[in-house]
XYZ file of C-alpha atoms in Angstrom:
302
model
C -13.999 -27.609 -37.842
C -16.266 -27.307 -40.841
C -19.423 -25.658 -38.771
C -20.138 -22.584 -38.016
C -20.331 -20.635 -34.745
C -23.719 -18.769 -34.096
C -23.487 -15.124 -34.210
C -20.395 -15.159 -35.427
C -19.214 -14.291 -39.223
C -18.134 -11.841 -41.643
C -21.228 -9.987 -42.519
C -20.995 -7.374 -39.306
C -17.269 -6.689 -40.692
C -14.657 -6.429 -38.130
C -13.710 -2.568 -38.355
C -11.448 -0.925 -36.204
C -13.014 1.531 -33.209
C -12.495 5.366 -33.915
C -12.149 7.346 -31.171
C -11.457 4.906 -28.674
C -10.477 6.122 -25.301
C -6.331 5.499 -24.740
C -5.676 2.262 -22.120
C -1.724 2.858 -22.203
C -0.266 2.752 -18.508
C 0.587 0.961 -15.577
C -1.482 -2.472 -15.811
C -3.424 -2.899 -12.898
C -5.841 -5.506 -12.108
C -9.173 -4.395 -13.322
C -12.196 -5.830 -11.987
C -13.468 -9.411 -11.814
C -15.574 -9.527 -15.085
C -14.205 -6.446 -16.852
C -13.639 -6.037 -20.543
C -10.345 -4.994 -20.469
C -9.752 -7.303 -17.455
C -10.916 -10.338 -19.959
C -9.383 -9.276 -22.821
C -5.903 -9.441 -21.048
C -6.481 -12.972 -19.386
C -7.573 -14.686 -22.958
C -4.429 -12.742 -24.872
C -2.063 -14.714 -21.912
C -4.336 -17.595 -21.275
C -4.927 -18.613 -24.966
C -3.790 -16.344 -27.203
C 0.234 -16.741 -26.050
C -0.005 -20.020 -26.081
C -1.411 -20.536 -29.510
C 1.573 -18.691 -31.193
C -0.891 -17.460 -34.158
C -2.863 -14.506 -34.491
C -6.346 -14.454 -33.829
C -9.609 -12.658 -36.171
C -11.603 -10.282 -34.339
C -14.666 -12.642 -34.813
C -12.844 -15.560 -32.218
C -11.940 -12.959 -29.425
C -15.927 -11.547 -29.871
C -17.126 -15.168 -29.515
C -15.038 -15.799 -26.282
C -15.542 -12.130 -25.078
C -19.587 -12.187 -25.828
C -19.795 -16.001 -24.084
C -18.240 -14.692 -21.149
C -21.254 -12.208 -20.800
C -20.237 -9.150 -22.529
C -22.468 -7.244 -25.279
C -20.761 -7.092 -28.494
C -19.930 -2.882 -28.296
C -18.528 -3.775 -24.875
C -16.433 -6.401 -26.429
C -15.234 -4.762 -29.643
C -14.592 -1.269 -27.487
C -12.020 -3.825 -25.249
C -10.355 -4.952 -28.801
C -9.927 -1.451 -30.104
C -9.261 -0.136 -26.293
C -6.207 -3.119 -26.287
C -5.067 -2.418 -29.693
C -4.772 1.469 -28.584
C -2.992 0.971 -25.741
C -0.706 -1.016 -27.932
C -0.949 -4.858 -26.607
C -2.371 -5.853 -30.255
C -2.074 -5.048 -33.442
C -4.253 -5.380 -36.309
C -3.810 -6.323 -40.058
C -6.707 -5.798 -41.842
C -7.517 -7.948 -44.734
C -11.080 -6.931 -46.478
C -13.597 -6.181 -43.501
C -12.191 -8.343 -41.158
C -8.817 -7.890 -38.583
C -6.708 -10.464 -37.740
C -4.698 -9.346 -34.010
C -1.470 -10.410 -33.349
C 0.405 -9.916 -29.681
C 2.840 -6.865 -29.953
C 6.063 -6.886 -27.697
C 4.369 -4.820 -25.604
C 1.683 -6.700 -25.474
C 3.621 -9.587 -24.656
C 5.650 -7.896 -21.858
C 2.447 -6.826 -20.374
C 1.078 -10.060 -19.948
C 4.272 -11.402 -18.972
C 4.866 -8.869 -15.614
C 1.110 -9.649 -14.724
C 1.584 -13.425 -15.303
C 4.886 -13.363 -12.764
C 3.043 -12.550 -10.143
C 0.226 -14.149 -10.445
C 1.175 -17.470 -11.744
C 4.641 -17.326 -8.817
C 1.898 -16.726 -5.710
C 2.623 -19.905 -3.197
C 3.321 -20.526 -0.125
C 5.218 -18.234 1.568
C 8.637 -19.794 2.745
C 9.345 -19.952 6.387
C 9.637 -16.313 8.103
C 13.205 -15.294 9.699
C 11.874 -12.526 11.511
C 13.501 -9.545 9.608
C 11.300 -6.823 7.758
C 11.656 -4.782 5.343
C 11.357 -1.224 6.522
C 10.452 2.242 5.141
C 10.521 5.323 6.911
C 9.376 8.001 3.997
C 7.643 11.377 4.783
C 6.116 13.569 1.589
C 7.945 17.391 1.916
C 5.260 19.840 1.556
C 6.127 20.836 -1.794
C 5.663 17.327 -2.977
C 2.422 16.746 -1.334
C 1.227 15.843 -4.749
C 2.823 12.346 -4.881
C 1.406 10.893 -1.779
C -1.521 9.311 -3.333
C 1.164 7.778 -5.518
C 3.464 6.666 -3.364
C 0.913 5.082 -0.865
C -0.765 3.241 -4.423
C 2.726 2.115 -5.142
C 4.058 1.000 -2.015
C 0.638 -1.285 -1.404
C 0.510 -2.856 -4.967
C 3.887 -3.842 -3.797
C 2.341 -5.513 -0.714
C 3.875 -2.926 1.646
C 1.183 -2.025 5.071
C 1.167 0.819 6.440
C 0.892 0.557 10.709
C 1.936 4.487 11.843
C 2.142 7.529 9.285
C 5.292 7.456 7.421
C 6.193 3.950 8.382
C 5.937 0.959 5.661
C 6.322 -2.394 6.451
C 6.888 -5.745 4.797
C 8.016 -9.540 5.457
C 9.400 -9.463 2.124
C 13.327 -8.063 2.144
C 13.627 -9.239 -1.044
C 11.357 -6.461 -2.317
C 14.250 -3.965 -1.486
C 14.704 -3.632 -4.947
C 11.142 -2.363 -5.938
C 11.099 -0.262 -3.055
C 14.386 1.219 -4.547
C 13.132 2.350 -7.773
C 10.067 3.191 -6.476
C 11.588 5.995 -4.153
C 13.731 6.630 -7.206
C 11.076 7.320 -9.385
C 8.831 9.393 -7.079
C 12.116 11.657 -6.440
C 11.947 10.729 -2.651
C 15.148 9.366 -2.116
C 16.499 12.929 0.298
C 12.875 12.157 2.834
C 13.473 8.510 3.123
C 14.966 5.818 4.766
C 15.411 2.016 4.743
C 16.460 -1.140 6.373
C 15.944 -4.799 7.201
C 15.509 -5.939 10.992
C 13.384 -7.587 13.603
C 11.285 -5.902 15.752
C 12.170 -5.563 19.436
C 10.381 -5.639 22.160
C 9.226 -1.810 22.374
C 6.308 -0.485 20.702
C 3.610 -2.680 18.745
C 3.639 -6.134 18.868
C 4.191 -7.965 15.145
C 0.420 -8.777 16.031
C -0.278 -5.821 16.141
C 2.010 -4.921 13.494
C -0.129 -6.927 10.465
C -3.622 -5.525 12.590
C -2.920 -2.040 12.190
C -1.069 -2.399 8.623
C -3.636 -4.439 6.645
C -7.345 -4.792 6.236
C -7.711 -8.348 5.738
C -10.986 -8.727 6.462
C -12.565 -7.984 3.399
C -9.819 -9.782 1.283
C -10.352 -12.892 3.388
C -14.350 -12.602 2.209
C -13.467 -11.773 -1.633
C -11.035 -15.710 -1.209
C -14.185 -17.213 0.300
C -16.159 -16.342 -2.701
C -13.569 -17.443 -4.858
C -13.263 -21.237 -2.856
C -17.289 -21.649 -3.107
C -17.685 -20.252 -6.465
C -14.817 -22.633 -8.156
C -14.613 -25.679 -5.437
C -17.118 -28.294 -6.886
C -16.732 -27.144 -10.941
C -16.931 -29.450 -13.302
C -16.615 -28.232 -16.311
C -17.603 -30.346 -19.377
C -15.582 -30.306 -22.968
C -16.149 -26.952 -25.484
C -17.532 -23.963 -24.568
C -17.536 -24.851 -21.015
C -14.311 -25.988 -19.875
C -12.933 -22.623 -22.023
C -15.346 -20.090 -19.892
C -14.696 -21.766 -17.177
C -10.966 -20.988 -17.269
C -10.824 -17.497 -18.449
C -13.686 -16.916 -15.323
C -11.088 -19.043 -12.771
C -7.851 -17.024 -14.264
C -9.374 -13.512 -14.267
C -10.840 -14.218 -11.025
C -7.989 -14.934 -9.671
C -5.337 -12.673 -11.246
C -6.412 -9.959 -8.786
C -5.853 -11.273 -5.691
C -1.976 -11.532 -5.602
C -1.795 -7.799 -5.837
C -4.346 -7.455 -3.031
C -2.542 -9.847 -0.459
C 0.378 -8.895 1.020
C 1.507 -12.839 1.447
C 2.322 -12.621 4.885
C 4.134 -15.676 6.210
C 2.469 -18.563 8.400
C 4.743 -16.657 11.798
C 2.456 -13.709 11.371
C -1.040 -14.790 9.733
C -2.143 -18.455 10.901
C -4.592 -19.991 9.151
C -4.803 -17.398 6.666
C -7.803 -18.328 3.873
C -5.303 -17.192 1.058
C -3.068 -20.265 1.347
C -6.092 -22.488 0.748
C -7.154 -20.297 -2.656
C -3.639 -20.468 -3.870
C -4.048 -24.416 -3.950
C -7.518 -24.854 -5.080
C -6.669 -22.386 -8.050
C -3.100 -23.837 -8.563
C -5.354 -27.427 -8.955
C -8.071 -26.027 -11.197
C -6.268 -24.221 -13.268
C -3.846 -27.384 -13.950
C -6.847 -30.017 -14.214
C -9.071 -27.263 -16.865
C -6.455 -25.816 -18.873
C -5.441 -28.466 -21.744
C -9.139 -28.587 -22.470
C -9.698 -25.118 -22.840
C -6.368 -24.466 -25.228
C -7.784 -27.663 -27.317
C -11.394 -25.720 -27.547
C -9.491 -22.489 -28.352
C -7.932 -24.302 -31.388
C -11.286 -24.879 -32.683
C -12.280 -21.647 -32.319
C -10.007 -20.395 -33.802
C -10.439 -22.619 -37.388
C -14.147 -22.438 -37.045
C -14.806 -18.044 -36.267
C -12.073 -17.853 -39.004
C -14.226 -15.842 -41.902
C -15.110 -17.899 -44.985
C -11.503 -18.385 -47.066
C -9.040 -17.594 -44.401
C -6.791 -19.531 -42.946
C -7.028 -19.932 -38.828
């Protein structure tokens, strides 16, 4: 494309952040609408997939549609590139980004999981049990161990007692004990439950708080149900809004099985974003492309 894109150009210059506060560690899901939570769903959603790099002045176009001031947005691209999921060549005032490894491992752990969320397979009644209690003179890890064990969809029913439908997670669990140096204060196995005790009910009641995730899905089904995105601008927003919606929720949901949550709202989100994302997503790549050729500053190449 020969036109150019309002707002967009060389004359504000494309200059690295100083002083931009580190983002290195663990990726978690950062919330709905966040820079950094934006930035990292256009690098996998459209940046991946284009296999080129990409000028500073397309990611503020995309970043700035989406609703974010332009400090906010460049502070994400430095905050990105410090944490090492970009890196920049500079060439005059402007910075072209490309994906590092690291980058690229980043998005692809996060993409696993969220892209893999289905269905859960029919339940054969065995959990995946944790017995674990925090030594005095470790008291310090708790907080991590209880953030660790949940992001891997673990509940929590009595104190010291974890819980999943999920054996194959024994693995995780593994190298989480492993890495919290826990391994002498706990204990695990895979079993039914028996008729003593809580009910598996009572089990899920007293292990997860569903209630509020069950509202945040309902949001999600009314705010993407009837969307119909037109071509350009529109169908891209839309699907970098759908995806980073989204890309929270299968760390929040434990995925329990139809045998212990009926009816459960999640199953219905998986398929209407499964749908969306599959019906919006060639249009929004094709609209990237032109973004990319048309923010390119005056004598570069896309």
């Amino acid at each position: 494309m020969g036109e150019g894109i309002p707002g967009i150009g060389p004359e504000g210059g494309d200059g690295e952040i100083d002083g931009a506060p580190d983002a290195s560690g663990p990726l978690r899901p950062a919330g709905a609408g966040s820079a950094r939570s934006l930035l990292l769903t256009i690098l996998g959603e459209l940046v991946l997939p284009h296999r080129e790099p990409v000028w500073t002045s397309t990611l503020l176009y995309v970043l700035k549609g989406l609703g974010l001031e332009e400090q906010t947005a460049r502070q994400a691209i430095a905050r990105g590139a410090g944490a090492g999921w970009i890196a920049g060549d500079k060439q005059g005032r402007e910075v072209r980004w490309t994906l590092t490894d690291a980058g690229r491992q980043v998005i692809a752990d996060g993409s696993h999981r969220v892209h893999a969320v289905r269905t859960p397979e029919p339940w054969d009644g065995d959990w995946l049990v944790l017995l674990v209690t925090i030594p005095q003179a470790r008291k310090t890890v708790r907080k991590r161990l209880y953030s660790a064990l949940s992001w891997a969809g673990f509940g929590n029913p009595a104190a010291g007692v974890w819980v999943s439908p999920h054996p194959e997670r024994a693995k995780e669990v593994a190298r989480i004990i492993h890495d919290l140096e826990l391994r002498d204060s706990a204990v695990g196995f895979v079993g039914p439950t028996l008729s003593v005790g809580m009910s598996e009910e009572e089990i899920v009641r007293r292990a997860w708080d569903l209630d509020d995730l069950a509202a945040q899905y309902q949001e999600l089904i009314e705010r993407f149900a009837d969307q119909t995105p037109g071509p350009g601008d529109e169908s891209l927003f839309t699907l970098v809004n759908l995806v980073n919606e989204w890309q929270r929720f299968p760390f929040l949901d434990p995925q329990l099985p139809e045998e212990l949550l009926p009816g459960w709202i999640g199953r219905r989100a998986v398929e209407l974003f499964v749908s969306r994302r599959r019906a919006w997503v060639g249009a929004a790549r094709e609209r990237w492309r032109e973004l990319a050729e048309a923010t390119a500053p005056a004598g570069q190449d896309a």
